[in-house]
Structure formats: structure tokens, C-alpha cells
Amino acid sequence: MDVFILIGGFTFLCALGMPVAYALGLASIATAVWMDLPLEAIMIKTSDGMDDFPLLAIPFFILAGAIMAEGGMAERIINLAKVFVGFVRGGLALVNILASTMFGAISGSSVADTASIGSVMIPQMIKNGYPRLFAVNVTISGSLQPLLIPPSHNMVIYSLAAGGTVSVAHLFVGGIIPGLLLGASLMLLVLIYAYRNNLPKGEPTSLREAGRIALDAVWGLVTVVIIMGGILSGVFTPTESAAVACVWAFFVTMFIYRSYKWSELPLLVGRVVRTVGMVMIMIGFSVAFGYMMALMRIPALAAEFFTAISSDKYTFLLYVNILLLILGTFMDLAPMLLICTPVFLPVIQKFGIDPVHFGIIMIFNLGIGLLTPPVGPTLAVGCAIGKVTMEQVSRSIMMFYIPMLIVLMLVTYIPELTLWLPRVLLGK
């Protein structure tokens, strides 16, 4: 009955349309009342969940990404991407994906990437003769990369959900190859589609103009060097690198690009504070929810269940992928990480699966859910920009799932794709 109140109550409240954060909190409180636990225990766990120094990286990364996104960095990155692939047949679609790769290394957010890159690229692609649905599908598919390429704040959330036992730096580095592999596979799909459907070809950029574009964009791209260079050299922790990147993003936007008005800065900060507030409340209540699950031995029972149905870790990973692909369509990425990670950690320990490897699998897997109805926040943003319905996109995006699922399987069953780079650069 305890489990039914906790899990069933949470599911029921979500079905009513209540925000996930509050559903987690109310389900935890109701279960504590049922079990005659002091409510102070829930409040203390909620407070402890938000009182963690590494969590400071989240607001800093979100603020840095927001400053660069609204300060014109997206357009500069798009122009730089055009230099490399804009002249190829289907070049604007390739530019879209490549720009998502570069901008993702600044924003770390799928929704922010879609909003920033999509608002520029989708109208351009439509204007140049690309099918409207194809333009939307390319944009939202490419926006999956920022979840895997540092500084993905979802990796910070996974590390927290794992009790701080998984290094954020190792997760950052571990996601680089899977993220680039995903981008390359999407570009290959676009090339095949472009030549089969005779999509438009752009004009090559002159050497002089290419140099000017590169110089204009390099100031923002230094943010990537600050984040990864600082972490890999040991000069900064991930949290410190986020703070330094935030200061640099502010300096570049306000004093070098000077494309953002000082009067609009308080509004930007206000939007970031609202976003961070929602994330932190969700993290706090999810810790309380996890505490209740631990009291009921749900993680231990899950470990016993999975080891009972299969003693093979590869079969287990297949089951997990199927389960997460289904769950990811009904709930956002961050709450799923916070709920599922404590459940699966004891299981992967029994199977001898590296938690860094498993973290990338989870983030990749649940990221696909951002592009699928009925929830799909990234899908919703792309549809709004492209002025199409979710139903239209859901029918036309199927071919883009093929490279996503292929790369997901490669990342799942070839651990070295995730673990080789951290071992080389960080000694793991």
C-alpha cells in the first residue's frame, strides 16, 4: 500500500496536469503521513537536496547560455557553420545541425538550442525552398546534441541523483564522442535526403568573408575553451568553470558584440531565475521522493527484479532502453533522471556497468523523449517556430529516429565510445 500511495499518487497528480515538482512533493508528503513519519523528515530531505555546492553549476550554465543565445551568438555560429557546409546540396540543413553542435557546447539545453537556432534557421530554410516539416525536423533532431555535449546541465543533475558518486567532469568528457557521432549520423541522413530530393545548394563563402565570420564568432566559442579547458587542466571545477563562463559570456555580449540592451538584462535574469527556481524545486522534492523510495526498498527490489529476469547485462540494457524510451514520452528529462537514477544504480552495480556509461545512455535515451509526443517540450518549441502541428511533425520525423536509435545502440553496446576519452584525458 505504501508503494501504491507514493507511485500511484505521483502518477495520478501528473495525470491531472500538476507540475512534476509539486507532484513529487505532494506524493512524498502523503506517503509520509500514511507511514506515520514526521513531516520534518521530508522537509529536511527537500532542503538537503537543494543545499549542494555542485548544484551552483546549473544556474551559472543556464545564465551563460541565455546571455549568449539572446546576445546574438546563435546567428554568428550559424554564419560560421555556413562557411564549412553551406555550399553543399542541402547545405542549410547541414548548417542547422552543425550550428546546433557548436551552440550546444554553450547552451547545454535542447529547448534553448531549438529556440535560438530554430528561430533563425527554420524561416531561412523555408524561404530557400526546403519543406517546412523537414526544416522543423532537422532543427529539433539536431537539438538532441546539447544534451550530450558539455556543458549539459542534465549531467550535473544525473551526478546529483547518483548521490555525487559520479564525476561531472567524466560525464562531460564521456558525452563528447556520442554527441559528435549523433551529429555526424544526422548530417549523413540529411545528405542522402538532399540528393534524393534535389534540395537547394548554397554559395561558397569567400576566404576574406570566412575570416571575418570566424573572427566574429570566436569570441563566443572561447566559452567552450573556458569550460572544457578549465576542467581538463584542473584549474577549475565544473562549478567554477560555469561561473567563469558566465562572466565571460556577459563580457562578450555586453562589451564586444554589444548586441543586447542593458535595459533588457533584468528581464533576461528574471527569466533565468524562474527557470532555475523550477529546476531547484524539482530537485529538492525529487530527493524527498527518493528518500521515500529508499525507505520502501524500491531500488533494492528493482535490482532483484532485473537480475531475476536476466543475468546478462546486455539484455538488461536492452530492457532499460525500451523502458526509458516509453517513459521519456510522458515525462521531461530532468525529473526522469532524478526518479530513475536511484532505482537503477544498485542494478548497474550488480551487472558491473560503469555509471558514467550508464549516465550517457540515460540522458541520450530520455533526450529522444523530448522530441516525441505527448509531452515533448523540444518538439513543442519547434512546432511553434515552424508553425506546424505536433501531429504533422510526429508523422514526418520518423526517418530522423533511425540515426538516433542506431547511435543509441552503438553507445549502449560499445562502452568505449563513452569511456575512452575520459580515461585518456582524466585518467579514468
CSV table of C-alpha atoms in Angstrom, one decimal:
chain,number,residue,atom,x,y,z
A,1,MET,CA,0.0,0.0,0.0
A,2,ASP,CA,2.9,2.4,0.8
A,3,VAL,CA,4.3,1.9,-2.7
A,4,PHE,CA,0.9,2.5,-4.3
A,5,ILE,CA,0.4,5.8,-2.5
A,6,LEU,CA,3.8,7.0,-3.5
A,7,ILE,CA,4.0,5.9,-7.1
A,8,GLY,CA,0.2,5.9,-7.7
A,9,GLY,CA,-0.2,9.3,-6.1
A,10,PHE,CA,2.6,10.8,-8.2
A,11,THR,CA,1.2,9.3,-11.4
A,12,PHE,CA,-2.4,10.5,-10.6
A,13,LEU,CA,-1.2,14.0,-9.8
A,14,CYS,CA,0.8,14.2,-13.1
A,15,ALA,CA,-2.2,12.9,-15.0
A,16,LEU,CA,-4.3,15.7,-13.5
A,17,GLY,CA,-1.8,18.2,-15.1
A,18,MET,CA,0.0,19.2,-11.9
A,19,PRO,CA,3.7,20.2,-12.4
A,20,VAL,CA,6.0,17.3,-11.8
A,21,ALA,CA,7.9,19.1,-9.0
A,22,TYR,CA,4.7,19.6,-6.9
A,23,ALA,CA,3.5,16.1,-7.7
A,24,LEU,CA,6.8,14.6,-6.4
A,25,GLY,CA,6.5,16.7,-3.2
A,26,LEU,CA,2.8,16.0,-2.5
A,27,ALA,CA,3.2,12.3,-3.2
A,28,SER,CA,6.1,12.2,-0.7
A,29,ILE,CA,4.2,14.1,1.9
A,30,ALA,CA,1.1,11.9,1.5
A,31,THR,CA,3.2,8.8,1.8
A,32,ALA,CA,4.9,10.1,4.9
A,33,VAL,CA,1.6,10.8,6.6
A,34,TRP,CA,0.4,7.3,5.7
A,35,MET,CA,3.5,5.8,7.2
A,36,ASP,CA,3.3,8.0,10.3
A,37,LEU,CA,6.7,9.6,9.5
A,38,PRO,CA,7.4,13.1,10.8
A,39,LEU,CA,6.9,15.7,8.1
A,40,GLU,CA,10.1,17.4,9.2
A,41,ALA,CA,12.0,14.5,7.7
A,42,ILE,CA,10.5,15.3,4.2
A,43,MET,CA,11.3,19.0,4.6
A,44,ILE,CA,14.9,18.3,5.7
A,45,LYS,CA,15.4,16.0,2.8
A,46,THR,CA,14.0,18.6,0.4
A,47,SER,CA,16.3,21.2,1.9
A,48,ASP,CA,19.3,19.0,1.8
A,49,GLY,CA,18.6,18.2,-1.9
A,50,MET,CA,19.0,21.8,-2.8
A,51,ASP,CA,21.8,22.6,-0.4
A,52,ASP,CA,24.7,21.1,-2.5
A,53,PHE,CA,27.6,23.2,-3.8
A,54,PRO,CA,27.9,21.4,-7.2
A,55,LEU,CA,24.3,22.4,-8.0
A,56,LEU,CA,25.6,26.0,-8.4
A,57,ALA,CA,26.8,24.9,-11.9
A,58,ILE,CA,23.2,24.7,-13.1
A,59,PRO,CA,22.2,28.4,-12.7
A,60,PHE,CA,25.6,29.5,-14.0
A,61,PHE,CA,25.4,27.3,-17.1
A,62,ILE,CA,21.8,28.3,-17.7
A,63,LEU,CA,22.6,32.0,-17.4
A,64,ALA,CA,25.7,31.8,-19.6
A,65,GLY,CA,23.7,30.0,-22.3
A,66,ALA,CA,20.8,32.5,-22.1
A,67,ILE,CA,23.2,35.5,-22.3
A,68,MET,CA,24.9,34.1,-25.4
A,69,ALA,CA,21.7,33.0,-27.0
A,70,GLU,CA,19.9,36.3,-26.7
A,71,GLY,CA,23.1,38.3,-27.4
A,72,GLY,CA,23.4,37.2,-31.0
A,73,MET,CA,25.7,34.2,-30.6
A,74,ALA,CA,23.4,31.9,-32.4
A,75,GLU,CA,23.4,33.9,-35.6
A,76,ARG,CA,27.2,34.2,-35.5
A,77,ILE,CA,27.6,30.4,-35.1
A,78,ILE,CA,25.1,29.8,-38.0
A,79,ASN,CA,27.2,32.1,-40.2
A,80,LEU,CA,30.3,30.2,-39.2
A,81,ALA,CA,28.6,26.9,-40.0
A,82,LYS,CA,27.7,28.2,-43.4
A,83,VAL,CA,31.4,28.6,-44.2
A,84,PHE,CA,32.0,24.9,-43.7
A,85,VAL,CA,28.9,23.2,-45.1
A,86,GLY,CA,26.6,25.9,-46.5
A,87,PHE,CA,27.8,25.4,-50.2
A,88,VAL,CA,26.8,21.7,-50.2
A,89,ARG,CA,23.5,20.5,-51.6
A,90,GLY,CA,21.1,20.6,-48.6
A,91,GLY,CA,23.6,23.0,-47.1
A,92,LEU,CA,21.2,24.9,-44.9
A,93,ALA,CA,20.0,21.7,-43.2
A,94,LEU,CA,23.7,20.7,-42.6
A,95,VAL,CA,24.3,24.3,-41.3
A,96,ASN,CA,21.4,23.8,-38.9
A,97,ILE,CA,22.9,20.6,-37.4
A,98,LEU,CA,26.5,21.9,-37.3
A,99,ALA,CA,25.3,25.1,-35.6
A,100,SER,CA,23.4,23.0,-33.0
A,101,THR,CA,26.7,21.1,-32.3
A,102,MET,CA,28.6,24.4,-31.7
A,103,PHE,CA,25.9,26.2,-29.9
A,104,GLY,CA,25.1,23.2,-27.8
A,105,ALA,CA,28.6,23.5,-26.4
A,106,ILE,CA,27.5,26.8,-24.9
A,107,SER,CA,23.8,26.4,-24.1
A,108,GLY,CA,23.7,22.8,-22.9
A,109,SER,CA,20.0,22.7,-23.4
A,110,SER,CA,17.9,21.1,-26.1
A,111,VAL,CA,15.0,23.6,-25.8
A,112,ALA,CA,17.3,26.6,-25.8
A,113,ASP,CA,19.1,25.3,-28.8
A,114,THR,CA,15.8,24.8,-30.7
A,115,ALA,CA,14.6,28.2,-29.8
A,116,SER,CA,17.8,30.0,-30.7
A,117,ILE,CA,18.9,28.1,-33.8
A,118,GLY,CA,15.4,27.3,-35.0
A,119,SER,CA,14.2,30.9,-34.9
A,120,VAL,CA,16.9,31.8,-37.4
A,121,MET,CA,17.3,28.6,-39.4
A,122,ILE,CA,13.7,27.4,-39.9
A,123,PRO,CA,12.5,30.6,-41.6
A,124,GLN,CA,15.7,30.7,-43.7
A,125,MET,CA,15.2,27.1,-44.8
A,126,ILE,CA,11.6,27.6,-45.7
A,127,LYS,CA,12.4,30.8,-47.7
A,128,ASN,CA,15.1,28.9,-49.7
A,129,GLY,CA,12.7,26.1,-50.8
A,130,TYR,CA,13.1,23.5,-48.0
A,131,PRO,CA,9.9,21.7,-47.0
A,132,ARG,CA,8.5,23.3,-43.8
A,133,LEU,CA,8.2,20.0,-41.9
A,134,PHE,CA,11.7,18.9,-42.9
A,135,ALA,CA,13.1,22.2,-41.6
A,136,VAL,CA,11.4,21.7,-38.2
A,137,ASN,CA,12.5,18.0,-38.0
A,138,VAL,CA,16.2,18.9,-38.7
A,139,THR,CA,16.1,21.6,-36.1
A,140,ILE,CA,14.6,19.5,-33.2
A,141,SER,CA,16.7,16.4,-34.1
A,142,GLY,CA,19.9,18.4,-34.1
A,143,SER,CA,19.0,19.9,-30.7
A,144,LEU,CA,19.5,16.5,-29.1
A,145,GLN,CA,23.3,17.1,-29.3
A,146,PRO,CA,23.5,19.7,-26.5
A,147,LEU,CA,22.3,17.1,-24.0
A,148,LEU,CA,25.4,15.0,-24.7
A,149,ILE,CA,28.0,17.7,-25.4
A,150,PRO,CA,29.3,19.6,-22.4
A,151,PRO,CA,28.1,21.7,-20.6
A,152,SER,CA,24.9,19.7,-20.4
A,153,HIS,CA,23.3,20.7,-17.0
A,154,ASN,CA,21.4,17.3,-17.1
A,155,MET,CA,24.8,15.7,-16.5
A,156,VAL,CA,25.0,17.7,-13.3
A,157,ILE,CA,21.5,16.5,-12.3
A,158,TYR,CA,22.4,12.9,-13.0
A,159,SER,CA,25.5,13.2,-10.8
A,160,LEU,CA,23.4,14.6,-8.0
A,161,ALA,CA,20.8,11.9,-8.4
A,162,ALA,CA,23.6,9.3,-8.2
A,163,GLY,CA,24.5,10.8,-4.8
A,164,GLY,CA,27.5,12.7,-6.0
A,165,THR,CA,29.4,9.4,-6.7
A,166,VAL,CA,29.7,10.1,-10.5
A,167,SER,CA,32.1,12.8,-11.6
A,168,VAL,CA,30.6,15.6,-13.6
A,169,ALA,CA,33.9,16.1,-15.4
A,170,HIS,CA,33.9,12.5,-16.5
A,171,LEU,CA,30.3,12.8,-17.7
A,172,PHE,CA,31.1,16.0,-19.7
A,173,VAL,CA,34.1,14.3,-21.4
A,174,GLY,CA,32.2,11.0,-21.8
A,175,GLY,CA,29.4,12.6,-23.8
A,176,ILE,CA,31.6,14.3,-26.4
A,177,ILE,CA,32.1,11.3,-28.8
A,178,PRO,CA,28.4,10.2,-28.6
A,179,GLY,CA,27.3,13.8,-29.2
A,180,LEU,CA,29.6,14.2,-32.2
A,181,LEU,CA,28.6,10.7,-33.5
A,182,LEU,CA,24.9,11.7,-33.4
A,183,GLY,CA,25.6,14.9,-35.2
A,184,ALA,CA,27.5,13.1,-38.0
A,185,SER,CA,24.8,10.5,-38.4
A,186,LEU,CA,22.1,13.2,-38.7
A,187,MET,CA,24.2,15.0,-41.3
A,188,LEU,CA,24.6,11.8,-43.3
A,189,LEU,CA,20.9,11.3,-43.3
A,190,VAL,CA,20.4,14.9,-44.5
A,191,LEU,CA,22.9,14.5,-47.3
A,192,ILE,CA,21.1,11.3,-48.6
A,193,TYR,CA,17.7,13.1,-48.4
A,194,ALA,CA,19.1,16.2,-50.1
A,195,TYR,CA,20.5,14.4,-53.1
A,196,ARG,CA,17.4,12.2,-53.5
A,197,ASN,CA,15.1,15.2,-53.3
A,198,ASN,CA,17.3,17.7,-55.1
A,199,LEU,CA,17.4,20.2,-52.3
A,200,PRO,CA,18.9,23.7,-52.9
A,201,LYS,CA,22.6,24.3,-52.8
A,202,GLY,CA,24.2,27.4,-51.3
A,203,GLU,CA,27.0,29.6,-52.5
A,204,PRO,CA,30.6,29.2,-51.2
A,205,THR,CA,31.9,31.9,-48.9
A,206,SER,CA,35.0,33.9,-50.0
A,207,LEU,CA,38.2,33.5,-48.0
A,208,ARG,CA,38.1,37.1,-46.8
A,209,GLU,CA,34.5,36.8,-45.7
A,210,ALA,CA,35.1,33.5,-44.0
A,211,GLY,CA,37.9,35.1,-41.9
A,212,ARG,CA,35.7,37.9,-40.8
A,213,ILE,CA,32.9,35.5,-39.8
A,214,ALA,CA,35.3,33.2,-37.9
A,215,LEU,CA,36.8,36.2,-36.0
A,216,ASP,CA,33.3,37.4,-35.1
A,217,ALA,CA,32.2,34.0,-33.8
A,218,VAL,CA,35.4,33.0,-32.0
A,219,TRP,CA,34.8,35.3,-29.0
A,220,GLY,CA,31.7,33.3,-28.1
A,221,LEU,CA,33.3,30.0,-28.8
A,222,VAL,CA,36.0,30.8,-26.3
A,223,THR,CA,33.3,29.9,-23.7
A,224,VAL,CA,33.7,26.3,-24.7
A,225,VAL,CA,37.5,26.5,-24.2
A,226,ILE,CA,36.9,28.1,-20.7
A,227,ILE,CA,34.6,25.3,-19.7
A,228,MET,CA,36.4,22.2,-21.0
A,229,GLY,CA,39.9,23.7,-20.8
A,230,GLY,CA,39.5,24.7,-17.2
A,231,ILE,CA,38.1,21.3,-16.2
A,232,LEU,CA,40.6,19.2,-18.1
A,233,SER,CA,43.6,21.3,-16.9
A,234,GLY,CA,42.4,21.0,-13.3
A,235,VAL,CA,42.3,24.8,-13.0
A,236,PHE,CA,38.5,24.9,-12.4
A,237,THR,CA,35.9,22.5,-11.0
A,238,PRO,CA,32.8,22.2,-13.2
A,239,THR,CA,31.0,24.7,-10.9
A,240,GLU,CA,33.9,27.2,-11.0
A,241,SER,CA,34.1,26.8,-14.8
A,242,ALA,CA,30.4,27.6,-15.1
A,243,ALA,CA,30.8,30.8,-13.0
A,244,VAL,CA,33.8,31.9,-15.1
A,245,ALA,CA,32.0,31.1,-18.4
A,246,CYS,CA,29.0,33.2,-17.1
A,247,VAL,CA,31.3,36.2,-16.5
A,248,TRP,CA,32.9,35.7,-20.0
A,249,ALA,CA,29.6,35.4,-21.7
A,250,PHE,CA,28.4,38.6,-20.1
A,251,PHE,CA,31.6,40.4,-21.1
A,252,VAL,CA,31.5,39.2,-24.7
A,253,THR,CA,27.8,40.0,-25.1
A,254,MET,CA,27.7,43.4,-23.5
A,255,PHE,CA,31.2,44.8,-24.4
A,256,ILE,CA,32.3,43.1,-27.6
A,257,TYR,CA,29.2,42.1,-29.5
A,258,ARG,CA,27.2,44.9,-27.9
A,259,SER,CA,24.0,43.5,-29.4
A,260,TYR,CA,22.0,43.3,-26.2
A,261,LYS,CA,20.5,46.3,-24.5
A,262,TRP,CA,21.3,46.9,-20.8
A,263,SER,CA,17.7,47.7,-20.2
A,264,GLU,CA,16.7,44.2,-21.2
A,265,LEU,CA,19.2,42.5,-18.9
A,266,PRO,CA,17.0,42.4,-15.8
A,267,LEU,CA,14.3,40.7,-17.9
A,268,LEU,CA,16.8,38.0,-19.0
A,269,VAL,CA,17.9,37.5,-15.4
A,270,GLY,CA,14.3,37.2,-14.3
A,271,ARG,CA,13.6,34.5,-16.9
A,272,VAL,CA,16.7,32.6,-15.8
A,273,VAL,CA,15.7,32.9,-12.2
A,274,ARG,CA,12.3,31.4,-12.9
A,275,THR,CA,13.8,28.5,-14.8
A,276,VAL,CA,16.4,27.8,-12.1
A,277,GLY,CA,13.7,28.1,-9.4
A,278,MET,CA,11.6,25.4,-11.2
A,279,VAL,CA,14.7,23.2,-11.6
A,280,MET,CA,15.8,23.6,-7.9
A,281,ILE,CA,12.3,22.9,-6.5
A,282,MET,CA,12.1,19.8,-8.6
A,283,ILE,CA,15.5,18.6,-7.4
A,284,GLY,CA,14.6,19.2,-3.8
A,285,PHE,CA,11.3,17.3,-4.0
A,286,SER,CA,12.9,14.5,-6.0
A,287,VAL,CA,15.4,13.9,-3.2
A,288,ALA,CA,12.5,13.6,-0.8
A,289,PHE,CA,10.8,11.3,-3.2
A,290,GLY,CA,13.9,9.2,-3.5
A,291,TYR,CA,14.2,9.1,0.3
A,292,MET,CA,10.7,7.6,0.5
A,293,MET,CA,11.6,5.1,-2.2
A,294,ALA,CA,14.7,4.1,-0.3
A,295,LEU,CA,12.6,3.5,2.9
A,296,MET,CA,10.4,1.1,0.9
A,297,ARG,CA,13.5,-0.6,-0.6
A,298,ILE,CA,12.2,0.1,-4.1
A,299,PRO,CA,15.8,0.4,-5.5
A,300,ALA,CA,16.8,-3.0,-3.9
A,301,LEU,CA,13.6,-4.6,-5.1
A,302,ALA,CA,14.2,-3.3,-8.6
A,303,ALA,CA,17.7,-4.7,-8.6
A,304,GLU,CA,16.3,-8.1,-7.5
A,305,PHE,CA,13.6,-8.0,-10.2
A,306,PHE,CA,16.0,-7.2,-13.1
A,307,THR,CA,18.6,-9.7,-12.0
A,308,ALA,CA,15.9,-12.3,-11.7
A,309,ILE,CA,14.6,-11.8,-15.3
A,310,SER,CA,18.0,-11.7,-16.8
A,311,SER,CA,21.6,-12.4,-15.7
A,312,ASP,CA,23.0,-10.8,-18.9
A,313,LYS,CA,23.9,-7.1,-18.7
A,314,TYR,CA,23.3,-6.6,-22.4
A,315,THR,CA,19.8,-7.9,-22.2
A,316,PHE,CA,19.3,-5.7,-19.1
A,317,LEU,CA,20.4,-2.7,-21.1
A,318,LEU,CA,18.0,-3.5,-23.9
A,319,TYR,CA,15.1,-3.7,-21.3
A,320,VAL,CA,16.3,-0.3,-19.9
A,321,ASN,CA,16.4,1.3,-23.3
A,322,ILE,CA,12.9,0.2,-24.1
A,323,LEU,CA,11.6,1.2,-20.8
A,324,LEU,CA,13.2,4.7,-20.9
A,325,LEU,CA,12.1,5.3,-24.5
A,326,ILE,CA,8.5,4.7,-23.4
A,327,LEU,CA,8.7,6.7,-20.1
A,328,GLY,CA,10.5,9.6,-21.8
A,329,THR,CA,7.5,10.2,-24.0
A,330,PHE,CA,5.4,11.0,-20.9
A,331,MET,CA,7.8,13.0,-18.7
A,332,ASP,CA,10.5,15.6,-19.1
A,333,LEU,CA,14.2,14.6,-19.0
A,334,ALA,CA,15.3,16.1,-15.6
A,335,PRO,CA,12.6,14.5,-13.4
A,336,MET,CA,13.1,11.2,-15.1
A,337,LEU,CA,16.8,11.3,-14.3
A,338,LEU,CA,16.0,12.2,-10.7
A,339,ILE,CA,13.5,9.4,-10.2
A,340,CYS,CA,15.1,6.6,-12.2
A,341,THR,CA,18.8,7.0,-11.3
A,342,PRO,CA,18.5,5.9,-7.7
A,343,VAL,CA,16.4,2.9,-8.8
A,344,PHE,CA,18.9,1.8,-11.5
A,345,LEU,CA,22.2,2.4,-9.7
A,346,PRO,CA,22.1,-0.7,-7.5
A,347,VAL,CA,21.2,-2.8,-10.6
A,348,ILE,CA,24.1,-1.5,-12.7
A,349,GLN,CA,26.5,-2.1,-9.8
A,350,LYS,CA,25.4,-5.8,-9.8
A,351,PHE,CA,25.9,-6.0,-13.6
A,352,GLY,CA,29.3,-4.2,-13.4
A,353,ILE,CA,28.2,-1.4,-15.7
A,354,ASP,CA,30.2,1.9,-15.4
A,355,PRO,CA,27.9,4.6,-14.0
A,356,VAL,CA,29.4,7.2,-16.4
A,357,HIS,CA,28.5,4.9,-19.4
A,358,PHE,CA,25.0,4.4,-18.0
A,359,GLY,CA,24.5,8.1,-17.4
A,360,ILE,CA,25.2,8.9,-21.0
A,361,ILE,CA,22.8,6.1,-22.1
A,362,MET,CA,20.0,7.5,-19.8
A,363,ILE,CA,20.5,11.1,-21.0
A,364,PHE,CA,20.6,10.1,-24.6
A,365,ASN,CA,17.6,7.8,-24.3
A,366,LEU,CA,15.4,10.3,-22.4
A,367,GLY,CA,16.5,13.1,-24.7
A,368,ILE,CA,14.8,11.3,-27.5
A,369,GLY,CA,11.6,11.7,-25.4
A,370,LEU,CA,11.9,15.5,-25.7
A,371,LEU,CA,11.2,15.0,-29.4
A,372,THR,CA,8.1,12.8,-29.0
A,373,PRO,CA,4.5,13.5,-28.1
A,374,PRO,CA,2.5,13.9,-25.9
A,375,VAL,CA,5.0,15.9,-23.7
A,376,GLY,CA,8.0,16.7,-25.9
A,377,PRO,CA,9.0,20.2,-24.9
A,378,THR,CA,11.6,20.5,-27.6
A,379,LEU,CA,9.0,19.2,-30.2
A,380,ALA,CA,6.5,21.9,-28.9
A,381,VAL,CA,9.0,24.7,-29.3
A,382,GLY,CA,10.0,23.6,-32.8
A,383,CYS,CA,6.3,23.3,-33.9
A,384,ALA,CA,5.6,26.8,-32.6
A,385,ILE,CA,8.6,28.3,-34.5
A,386,GLY,CA,7.8,26.4,-37.7
A,387,LYS,CA,4.0,27.0,-37.4
A,388,VAL,CA,3.1,23.3,-37.8
A,389,THR,CA,1.2,20.9,-35.5
A,390,MET,CA,2.6,18.2,-33.3
A,391,GLU,CA,0.6,15.6,-35.3
A,392,GLN,CA,2.2,16.7,-38.6
A,393,VAL,CA,5.7,16.6,-37.2
A,394,SER,CA,5.1,13.3,-35.4
A,395,ARG,CA,4.3,11.6,-38.7
A,396,SER,CA,7.2,13.1,-40.7
A,397,ILE,CA,10.0,12.8,-38.1
A,398,MET,CA,10.2,9.0,-38.2
A,399,MET,CA,13.2,8.8,-40.5
A,400,PHE,CA,15.2,11.0,-38.1
A,401,TYR,CA,14.6,8.4,-35.3
A,402,ILE,CA,16.6,5.9,-37.3
A,403,PRO,CA,20.1,7.5,-36.8
A,404,MET,CA,19.2,8.4,-33.2
A,405,LEU,CA,18.3,4.8,-32.4
A,406,ILE,CA,21.4,3.4,-34.2
A,407,VAL,CA,23.7,5.7,-32.3
A,408,LEU,CA,21.9,4.9,-29.1
A,409,MET,CA,22.5,1.2,-29.7
A,410,LEU,CA,26.2,1.9,-30.5
A,411,VAL,CA,26.7,3.9,-27.3
A,412,THR,CA,24.8,1.3,-25.3
A,413,TYR,CA,26.8,-1.8,-26.5
A,414,ILE,CA,30.2,-0.2,-27.2
A,415,PRO,CA,31.1,1.3,-23.8
A,416,GLU,CA,34.5,2.6,-25.2
A,417,LEU,CA,32.6,5.2,-27.2
A,418,THR,CA,31.8,6.8,-23.8
A,419,LEU,CA,34.7,5.7,-21.6
A,420,TRP,CA,37.7,6.0,-23.8
A,421,LEU,CA,38.0,9.8,-23.8
A,422,PRO,CA,37.6,10.2,-20.0
A,423,ARG,CA,40.3,7.5,-19.5
A,424,VAL,CA,42.7,9.3,-21.9
A,425,LEU,CA,42.1,12.9,-20.6
A,426,LEU,CA,41.2,12.3,-17.0
A,427,GLY,CA,42.8,9.0,-16.2
A,428,LYS,CA,39.6,7.0,-15.6
